[in-house]
Coordinates of C-alpha atoms in Angstrom, one line a residue:
M501 CA -15.8 -35.6 -1.6
Q502 CA -18.3 -33.5 -3.0
N503 CA -18.8 -32.6 -6.7
A504 CA -17.3 -29.6 -7.5
V505 CA -16.9 -30.3 -10.9
E506 CA -19.9 -30.3 -13.4
N507 CA -19.9 -30.9 -17.1
G508 CA -15.9 -30.5 -16.9
V509 CA -16.0 -26.8 -15.3
C510 CA -15.0 -26.1 -11.7
R511 CA -18.2 -24.7 -10.3
I512 CA -16.7 -22.5 -7.6
C513 CA -14.8 -20.6 -9.8
G514 CA -15.8 -21.4 -13.6
S515 CA -12.4 -22.9 -15.1
I516 CA -11.8 -25.9 -17.1
A517 CA -11.3 -28.9 -15.1
E518 CA -11.7 -32.1 -17.0
A519 CA -7.5 -32.8 -17.5
G520 CA -7.7 -32.0 -13.1
Q521 CA -5.6 -29.5 -11.2
P522 CA -2.9 -27.5 -13.0
V523 CA -0.3 -28.7 -10.2
P524 CA 0.0 -32.4 -10.2
Y525 CA 0.8 -32.5 -6.5
A526 CA -2.2 -30.5 -5.3
L527 CA -5.6 -32.0 -3.5
P528 CA -8.2 -32.8 -6.1
Y529 CA -11.6 -30.9 -6.9
G530 CA -14.0 -31.6 -4.3
T531 CA -11.8 -32.1 -1.2
V532 CA -13.5 -31.0 1.8
L533 CA -11.3 -29.7 4.4
H534 CA -12.3 -29.2 8.1
G535 CA -15.6 -30.5 7.5
C536 CA -16.7 -27.1 5.8
Y537 CA -14.5 -25.8 2.8
L538 CA -14.9 -27.6 -0.5
L539 CA -12.0 -27.1 -2.5
G540 CA -12.3 -25.9 -6.1
A541 CA -9.3 -25.0 -8.6
V542 CA -5.8 -24.1 -7.6
L543 CA -5.4 -20.1 -7.6
G544 CA -1.6 -20.3 -7.5
A545 CA 1.5 -22.4 -5.9
G546 CA 5.0 -21.7 -5.0
G547 CA 8.2 -23.4 -3.3
F548 CA 6.3 -23.6 0.4
G549 CA 2.3 -23.7 -0.4
I550 CA -0.9 -23.9 -2.6
T551 CA -3.7 -21.7 -2.5
Y552 CA -7.1 -23.0 -3.7
I553 CA -10.5 -22.0 -4.3
A554 CA -13.0 -22.9 -2.4
L555 CA -16.2 -22.7 -0.8
R556 CA -17.6 -22.3 2.8
L557 CA -20.4 -24.6 3.3
P558 CA -23.3 -24.5 3.9
E559 CA -23.8 -20.8 3.2
G560 CA -21.6 -21.2 -0.5
R561 CA -19.5 -17.8 0.6
R562 CA -16.4 -18.1 -1.4
V563 CA -13.1 -18.4 0.0
A564 CA -9.1 -19.0 -0.5
I565 CA -7.4 -21.7 1.1
K566 CA -3.6 -21.9 1.7
E567 CA -1.9 -25.3 2.1
Y568 CA 1.5 -25.6 3.5
F569 CA 3.3 -28.0 1.3
P570 CA 6.9 -27.5 0.8
V571 CA 7.6 -29.0 -2.6
E572 CA 11.4 -30.0 -1.4
A573 CA 10.5 -31.8 1.6
A574 CA 7.1 -33.1 1.0
F575 CA 5.0 -35.3 -1.2
R576 CA 1.2 -36.6 -1.3
E577 CA 0.5 -40.4 -0.4
T578 CA -2.8 -42.0 -1.1
G579 CA -5.4 -40.1 0.0
D580 CA -5.0 -36.4 1.1
T581 CA -1.8 -36.9 3.5
V582 CA 1.1 -34.8 3.2
V583 CA 4.3 -36.7 4.3
V584 CA 7.8 -35.5 4.6
S585 CA 10.1 -37.2 1.9
S586 CA 13.0 -38.4 4.3
A587 CA 13.8 -38.6 7.5
G588 CA 16.4 -36.0 6.9
G589 CA 13.4 -33.6 5.8
A590 CA 11.1 -34.1 9.0
E591 CA 12.9 -31.5 11.2
A592 CA 12.8 -28.7 8.0
F593 CA 9.2 -29.6 7.5
R594 CA 8.1 -29.3 11.4
R595 CA 10.1 -25.9 11.5
G596 CA 8.4 -24.4 8.2
R597 CA 4.9 -25.9 9.4
E598 CA 5.1 -23.6 12.2
Q599 CA 6.4 -20.9 10.4
F600 CA 3.6 -21.1 8.0
L601 CA 0.9 -21.0 10.8
K602 CA 2.7 -18.0 12.4
E603 CA 2.6 -16.5 8.9
A604 CA -1.2 -16.9 9.2
Q605 CA -1.5 -15.8 12.9
T606 CA 0.5 -12.4 11.6
I607 CA -1.9 -11.9 9.2
Y608 CA -5.0 -12.9 11.2
G609 CA -3.5 -10.0 14.2
L610 CA -4.0 -7.9 11.6
R611 CA -7.5 -8.5 10.4
G612 CA -9.8 -5.4 10.6
Y613 CA -7.5 -3.5 8.3
P614 CA -8.8 -2.9 4.9
G615 CA -5.5 -2.8 3.1
I616 CA -4.2 -6.4 4.1
V617 CA -5.7 -9.6 2.9
S618 CA -7.9 -11.0 5.7
V619 CA -7.3 -14.6 7.6
E620 CA -10.2 -15.9 9.1
K621 CA -9.5 -19.3 10.1
L622 CA -6.1 -21.5 10.9
F623 CA -6.6 -25.3 11.2
E624 CA -4.3 -28.4 11.0
E625 CA -5.2 -31.4 8.9
N626 CA -3.8 -34.1 6.6
N627 CA -0.6 -33.8 8.6
T628 CA 0.1 -30.3 7.6
A629 CA -1.8 -26.8 8.0
Y630 CA -4.2 -24.7 6.2
F631 CA -5.4 -21.1 6.7
C632 CA -8.6 -20.0 5.3
M633 CA -8.7 -16.2 3.6
E634 CA -11.0 -13.7 2.1
F635 CA -11.3 -14.8 -1.8
L636 CA -9.9 -11.5 -3.3
D637 CA -11.5 -10.7 -6.7
G638 CA -9.3 -8.8 -9.1
Q639 CA -5.9 -8.9 -10.5
D640 CA -2.2 -8.6 -9.2
L641 CA -0.3 -5.7 -10.2
K642 CA 1.9 -7.5 -12.5
H643 CA -0.8 -8.5 -14.3
R644 CA -2.4 -4.9 -14.4
V645 CA 1.1 -3.4 -15.6
A646 CA 0.8 -6.0 -18.7
Q647 CA -2.8 -4.8 -19.4
A648 CA -1.8 -1.5 -19.5
G649 CA 1.0 -1.7 -22.2
G650 CA 3.7 -2.1 -20.2
R651 CA 3.5 0.9 -17.5
L652 CA 1.0 2.5 -15.7
S653 CA 0.3 6.2 -16.1
A654 CA 1.5 8.7 -13.0
A655 CA -2.0 9.2 -11.8
E656 CA -2.9 5.4 -11.6
A657 CA 0.3 4.7 -10.3
M658 CA -0.2 6.9 -7.3
Q659 CA -4.0 5.9 -6.7
T660 CA -2.1 2.6 -6.4
F661 CA 0.8 2.9 -3.9
S662 CA -0.9 5.6 -1.7
P663 CA -3.2 2.8 0.3
V664 CA -0.2 0.6 0.0
L665 CA 2.1 3.1 1.9
D666 CA -0.6 3.4 4.4
A667 CA -0.6 -0.6 4.9
L668 CA 3.1 -0.6 5.3
D669 CA 2.7 2.0 7.9
Y670 CA 0.2 -0.1 9.7
I671 CA 2.0 -3.3 10.0
H672 CA 5.4 -1.9 10.7
K673 CA 3.7 -0.2 13.7
R674 CA 2.9 -3.3 14.7
E675 CA 6.3 -4.8 14.3
V676 CA 5.4 -6.7 11.1
I677 CA 8.0 -6.7 8.2
H678 CA 6.3 -8.1 5.0
R679 CA 9.9 -8.8 3.3
D680 CA 8.4 -9.4 -0.3
V681 CA 6.7 -6.3 -1.6
S682 CA 6.5 -6.9 -5.3
P683 CA 3.9 -6.3 -8.2
D684 CA 3.0 -9.8 -7.6
N685 CA 2.1 -8.9 -3.8
I686 CA -0.1 -6.2 -4.5
F687 CA -3.6 -6.7 -5.5
L688 CA -6.0 -4.5 -6.9
C689 CA -9.5 -5.4 -6.3
R690 CA -12.7 -5.0 -8.9
N691 CA -14.2 -2.7 -6.1
G692 CA -11.2 -0.6 -6.5
G693 CA -9.8 -1.6 -3.0
V694 CA -6.0 -2.4 -3.4
K695 CA -4.5 -5.1 -1.0
L696 CA -1.0 -6.3 0.1
I697 CA -0.8 -9.7 0.0
D698 CA 1.4 -12.9 0.7
F699 CA 2.8 -12.9 4.3
G700 CA 4.9 -15.8 3.4
A701 CA 8.3 -14.5 3.3
A702 CA 8.5 -14.8 7.0
Y703 CA 10.0 -18.2 6.2
A704 CA 13.2 -16.5 5.4
R705 CA 13.8 -16.1 9.5
S706 CA 13.5 -20.3 9.8
R707 CA 16.0 -21.1 7.2
D708 CA 19.7 -21.6 8.0
D709 CA 21.3 -21.5 4.5
L710 CA 21.8 -18.9 2.0
S711 CA 20.4 -20.8 -0.9
K712 CA 16.8 -21.4 0.6
I713 CA 16.5 -17.7 1.7
Q714 CA 17.2 -16.7 -2.0
L715 CA 14.3 -19.0 -2.9
I716 CA 12.3 -15.9 -1.5
V717 CA 14.5 -13.1 -2.6
K718 CA 12.6 -11.4 -5.8
Q719 CA 15.5 -10.3 -8.1
G720 CA 14.9 -6.4 -8.8
Y721 CA 12.7 -5.5 -5.8
A722 CA 14.6 -7.2 -2.6
P723 CA 17.2 -4.8 -1.0
V724 CA 20.6 -6.2 -0.5
E725 CA 20.1 -7.1 3.3
Q726 CA 17.8 -9.8 2.4
Y727 CA 20.2 -11.9 0.5
Y728 CA 22.0 -12.8 3.6
Q729 CA 20.6 -14.4 6.4
D730 CA 22.0 -12.1 9.3
G731 CA 20.8 -9.1 7.2
N732 CA 19.6 -6.1 8.9
V733 CA 16.0 -6.3 7.6
G734 CA 13.2 -4.0 8.7
P735 CA 10.6 -1.1 7.6
W736 CA 13.7 0.2 5.4
S737 CA 13.6 -3.2 3.1
D738 CA 10.0 -3.1 2.5
L739 CA 10.5 0.5 1.6
Y740 CA 13.1 -0.3 -1.0
A741 CA 10.8 -3.1 -2.4
L742 CA 7.9 -0.8 -2.7
A743 CA 10.0 2.3 -4.6
S744 CA 11.3 -0.8 -6.8
T745 CA 7.8 -1.6 -7.5
M746 CA 7.1 2.1 -8.2
Y747 CA 9.8 2.0 -10.6
F748 CA 8.8 -0.7 -12.5
C749 CA 5.5 0.3 -12.4
L750 CA 6.3 3.7 -14.1
T751 CA 8.7 2.5 -16.5
G752 CA 7.9 -0.7 -17.2
T753 CA 11.3 -2.3 -16.5
V754 CA 12.4 -4.4 -13.6
P755 CA 15.3 -2.6 -11.6
Q756 CA 18.7 -3.9 -11.5
N757 CA 19.7 -6.6 -9.0
A758 CA 20.4 -4.9 -5.4
L759 CA 23.6 -6.9 -5.2
Q760 CA 24.8 -6.1 -8.7
R761 CA 24.1 -2.4 -7.5
A762 CA 26.0 -2.7 -4.5
Q763 CA 28.9 -3.6 -6.8
K764 CA 28.6 -1.0 -9.6
D765 CA 25.1 1.2 -9.8
E766 CA 23.9 1.5 -12.9
L767 CA 20.6 2.1 -12.1
M768 CA 18.7 4.6 -14.7
P769 CA 16.4 7.5 -13.2
P770 CA 12.7 6.7 -14.2
T771 CA 12.5 9.7 -16.3
R772 CA 15.2 8.7 -18.5
L773 CA 13.4 5.5 -19.2
G774 CA 10.3 7.6 -20.1
A775 CA 8.4 8.0 -16.9
A776 CA 6.6 11.3 -16.9
I777 CA 6.7 12.2 -13.1
P778 CA 8.1 15.6 -11.6
A779 CA 11.6 15.2 -10.8
S780 CA 10.7 15.6 -7.3
V781 CA 8.7 12.5 -7.2
E782 CA 11.6 10.8 -9.1
A783 CA 13.7 12.1 -6.0
A784 CA 11.6 10.5 -3.7
I785 CA 11.5 7.1 -5.6
L786 CA 15.3 7.1 -5.8
K787 CA 15.8 7.7 -2.1
G788 CA 13.6 5.0 -1.6
M789 CA 15.7 2.6 -3.6
S790 CA 19.3 3.6 -2.2
V791 CA 21.3 0.5 -1.9
E792 CA 22.4 1.3 1.7
R793 CA 19.5 1.5 4.1
G794 CA 20.8 4.8 6.0
G795 CA 19.9 6.3 2.6
R796 CA 16.1 5.2 2.5
F797 CA 13.1 6.9 4.4
S798 CA 12.9 5.6 7.9
S799 CA 9.2 4.9 7.9
A800 CA 6.3 4.7 5.1
A801 CA 4.7 7.6 6.3
E802 CA 7.4 9.7 6.1
M803 CA 8.0 8.1 2.5
K804 CA 4.1 8.8 1.6
L805 CA 4.9 12.7 3.3
R806 CA 7.5 13.2 1.3
L807 CA 5.6 11.8 -2.1
L808 CA 2.8 14.3 -0.7
A809 CA 5.3 17.2 -0.1
S810 CA 6.5 16.9 -3.6
A811 CA 3.3 17.9 -4.5
G812 CA 4.9 21.2 -3.6
E813 CA 5.7 24.9 -4.7
T814 CA 2.7 26.0 -3.2
R815 CA 1.9 29.4 -4.6
A816 CA -0.1 30.9 -2.2
I817 CA -1.3 34.3 -3.2
S818 CA -4.6 33.1 -5.0
G819 CA -4.9 29.8 -3.1
E820 CA -4.3 27.5 -5.3
T821 CA -1.5 24.8 -6.1
A822 CA 0.7 24.3 -9.1
P823 CA -1.1 21.7 -10.5
A824 CA 1.9 20.4 -12.6
K825 CA 3.4 19.7 -9.3
S826 CA 0.5 18.3 -7.3
L827 CA 1.1 14.5 -6.5
L828 CA -1.9 15.3 -4.3
L829 CA -3.9 15.9 -7.9
L830 CA -2.3 12.5 -9.4
L831 CA -4.3 10.9 -6.4
R832 CA -7.6 12.3 -7.6
Q833 CA -7.7 13.0 -11.6
G834 CA -7.7 10.7 -14.7
T835 CA -5.0 10.8 -17.3
D836 CA -6.6 13.0 -19.0
Q837 CA -7.0 15.7 -16.4
I838 CA -3.2 15.2 -15.4
K839 CA -2.2 16.2 -19.1
G840 CA -4.4 19.5 -18.3
A841 CA -3.0 19.7 -15.2
F842 CA 0.7 19.7 -16.6
Q843 CA -0.4 22.2 -19.6
R844 CA -2.4 24.5 -17.3
K845 CA -1.0 27.8 -15.9
T846 CA -2.0 28.6 -12.4
S847 CA -3.8 32.0 -11.7
A848 CA -0.7 32.0 -8.9
E849 CA 1.8 32.2 -11.9
R850 CA -0.4 34.6 -13.5
S851 CA -0.2 36.7 -10.4
A852 CA 3.2 35.9 -9.5
S853 CA 4.8 39.8 -10.2
R854 CA 1.7 41.1 -8.5
A855 CA 2.7 42.5 -4.8
V856 CA 0.8 40.9 -2.1
N857 CA -2.2 42.7 -1.1
P858 CA -1.2 43.6 2.6
Q859 CA -5.1 43.1 3.4
A860 CA -5.3 39.5 2.1
Q861 CA -6.6 37.3 4.4
M862 CA -5.2 33.9 6.2
G863 CA -7.0 31.1 4.5
I864 CA -6.6 27.2 4.1
F865 CA -6.8 25.3 0.3
C866 CA -7.9 21.8 0.3
A867 CA -5.6 20.3 -2.3
S868 CA -6.8 16.6 -2.1
G869 CA -9.8 15.2 -0.2
V870 CA -13.8 16.0 0.0
Y871 CA -13.3 19.6 -0.2
V872 CA -10.5 19.4 -3.1
G873 CA -10.3 22.9 -5.0
N874 CA -11.9 24.9 -2.1
T875 CA -10.4 27.6 -0.3
F876 CA -11.9 28.4 3.6
P877 CA -11.3 32.3 4.9
L878 CA -9.8 32.0 8.6
T879 CA -10.2 34.4 11.2
D880 CA -8.8 34.6 15.0
E881 CA -11.6 32.4 15.7
P882 CA -11.1 28.7 15.6
L883 CA -12.7 27.1 12.7
L884 CA -13.4 23.2 13.8
L885 CA -12.7 20.4 11.4
G886 CA -14.3 17.2 11.8
R887 CA -17.4 14.9 10.9
D888 CA -19.8 16.3 13.5
S889 CA -22.1 18.8 11.6
S890 CA -23.3 20.1 14.9
R891 CA -20.2 21.6 15.8
C892 CA -17.4 21.7 13.2
G893 CA -17.7 24.5 10.6
V894 CA -16.0 22.2 7.6
V895 CA -18.0 18.8 7.9
F896 CA -16.7 15.7 6.8
P897 CA -19.1 12.8 6.0
P898 CA -19.3 10.0 8.0
D899 CA -17.2 7.4 6.2
A900 CA -14.2 9.6 5.9
S901 CA -11.1 7.7 6.8
G902 CA -8.9 9.0 9.5
V903 CA -10.9 12.0 10.6
S904 CA -12.4 12.4 13.8
R905 CA -16.0 13.4 15.3
V906 CA -13.9 16.9 15.8
H907 CA -10.4 16.6 14.6
C908 CA -8.9 19.5 15.0
E909 CA -9.4 23.6 15.1
I910 CA -7.6 26.0 12.8
R911 CA -7.4 30.1 13.2
A912 CA -5.4 32.9 12.0
N913 CA -2.5 34.8 13.3
A914 CA -2.7 37.8 11.1
A915 CA 0.2 39.7 12.5
A916 CA 2.4 36.8 12.2
R917 CA 1.1 36.2 8.7
C918 CA 0.5 31.9 9.5
I919 CA -2.3 30.2 11.2
V920 CA -2.2 27.9 13.9
V921 CA -3.2 24.2 13.6
R922 CA -4.4 22.7 17.2
D923 CA -5.7 18.7 17.5
V924 CA -8.4 18.7 19.9
G925 CA -8.3 14.9 20.7
S926 CA -9.1 13.1 17.7
R927 CA -8.3 9.3 17.4
Y928 CA -5.8 9.8 14.5
G929 CA -3.9 12.7 15.1
T930 CA -3.2 15.7 12.8
Q931 CA 0.0 15.3 10.7
I932 CA 1.9 18.1 9.9
V933 CA 3.7 17.8 6.4
E934 CA 7.1 17.1 6.8
G935 CA 6.9 18.0 10.3
T936 CA 5.2 16.4 13.6
L937 CA 2.0 14.3 14.5
L938 CA 0.0 16.8 16.4
R939 CA -2.1 14.9 19.7
E940 CA -4.6 16.3 21.8
G941 CA -3.8 19.7 22.8
Q942 CA -1.0 20.1 20.9
E943 CA -0.7 22.8 18.3
Q944 CA 1.7 24.4 15.9
M945 CA 1.8 27.9 13.7
L946 CA 2.2 27.2 9.8
P947 CA 3.3 29.6 7.4
V948 CA 2.0 30.6 3.9
G949 CA 2.7 27.2 1.7
A950 CA 2.8 24.8 4.8
G951 CA 0.4 21.6 4.7
F952 CA -1.3 19.2 6.8
L953 CA -3.4 16.4 6.9
I954 CA -6.4 14.8 8.7
G955 CA -7.1 11.4 7.5
K956 CA -6.6 11.8 3.6
E957 CA -7.5 15.3 3.6
Y958 CA -4.8 17.5 2.7
F959 CA -5.1 21.2 3.1
T960 CA -2.0 24.3 2.2
V961 CA -1.8 27.4 4.1
V962 CA -3.1 30.4 1.5
L963 CA -3.4 33.9 1.1
V964 CA -7.1 34.9 0.1
E965 CA -7.6 38.3 -1.7
H966 CA -11.0 39.7 -1.0
G967 CA -13.8 38.6 -2.8
Q968 CA -12.0 35.1 -3.1
S969 CA -13.7 31.9 -1.7

């Protein structure tokens, strides 16, 4: 055991350590695991495990260590050994440990994706199992809501949930269901990143009675199917939980329990609880919270696109979008800017009664992304979009997420009053809002008001008056 405490303070995290660990059955300060992890204070503990801050020796890098410790089936004897509490609990302990390692392997298989906590090492020791994760510096969403006075602004909420939807889309495509999306398990890093954490809800698959499953069901966030061992759990379950989390963040109120809603649905719409959001955004949240899974979104990508489409009411003549409706602008603007956006009258609205100029040129308007606010006139000559400055007419920075070197080409079809979007072999595809994902060689005609995304760059089709750029 090494010295992790100096003058009554944990030298790893700075917490007061004179009275020992805050969790009585936790490993003591200074315990060394796997020959290289020096444990500090407990970061958190639940029914199935304990998470510690630690130093990776010899370099002194901070990490987090999660230990399998089911409080109902285990206790700690002399030293660091974990043993089961009874012969009857031995099998449950063994199965739980296997599931714990599966959780670690699941997260390890998702490593490299920035929106998911990263696992770097799995090992067994002390008759139990551990895994080492990246240490996250910041706070979870539940604490952030409390810090903000009980609810978040629409701007901050959308900035938070956009990357979470991306993370859910990523894991669902790999047949992983989180099963415990909630304010506790969305982590806001000091560097501005947002991470989905704690994949421990996979334990539900290994439990035989409902009382055990109930231990990992979060009231107000879990959908009705997660209350039953044989419930049909899938991506739609995570989307219910995420929509419920959005509801909480915008209203400051934990939603009505799903089982209660199944009997008598008394869920109040967010705007009736004071949430300042457009009706279309409210409708998207309530769709995600449908009690019956058939009423929910089928994928995280669909849910995100619906929220993006809720930006809506694209006014085409001037090339501007109505900011009062623009969820995309919410992703970029601060609270004061949003208030101004809801009050500002767009030039499109000012010119709504004006006849459309038949000589107006087709164009695309960037509603969100690197070129936000810019309009690009189009001709029948293809305009390439991508990161390659030697080939593309609209060039994105090297670190533009989801944008390929040469991503897509856009050209005008003036006779049809539309544009043609064609994917030219991008790695990620070109997403038509409320439409299909275009792959290499596929193209689609889009009328005025339609939209498409490449990575996080969102464009709408507009008419450009002469003199506008």
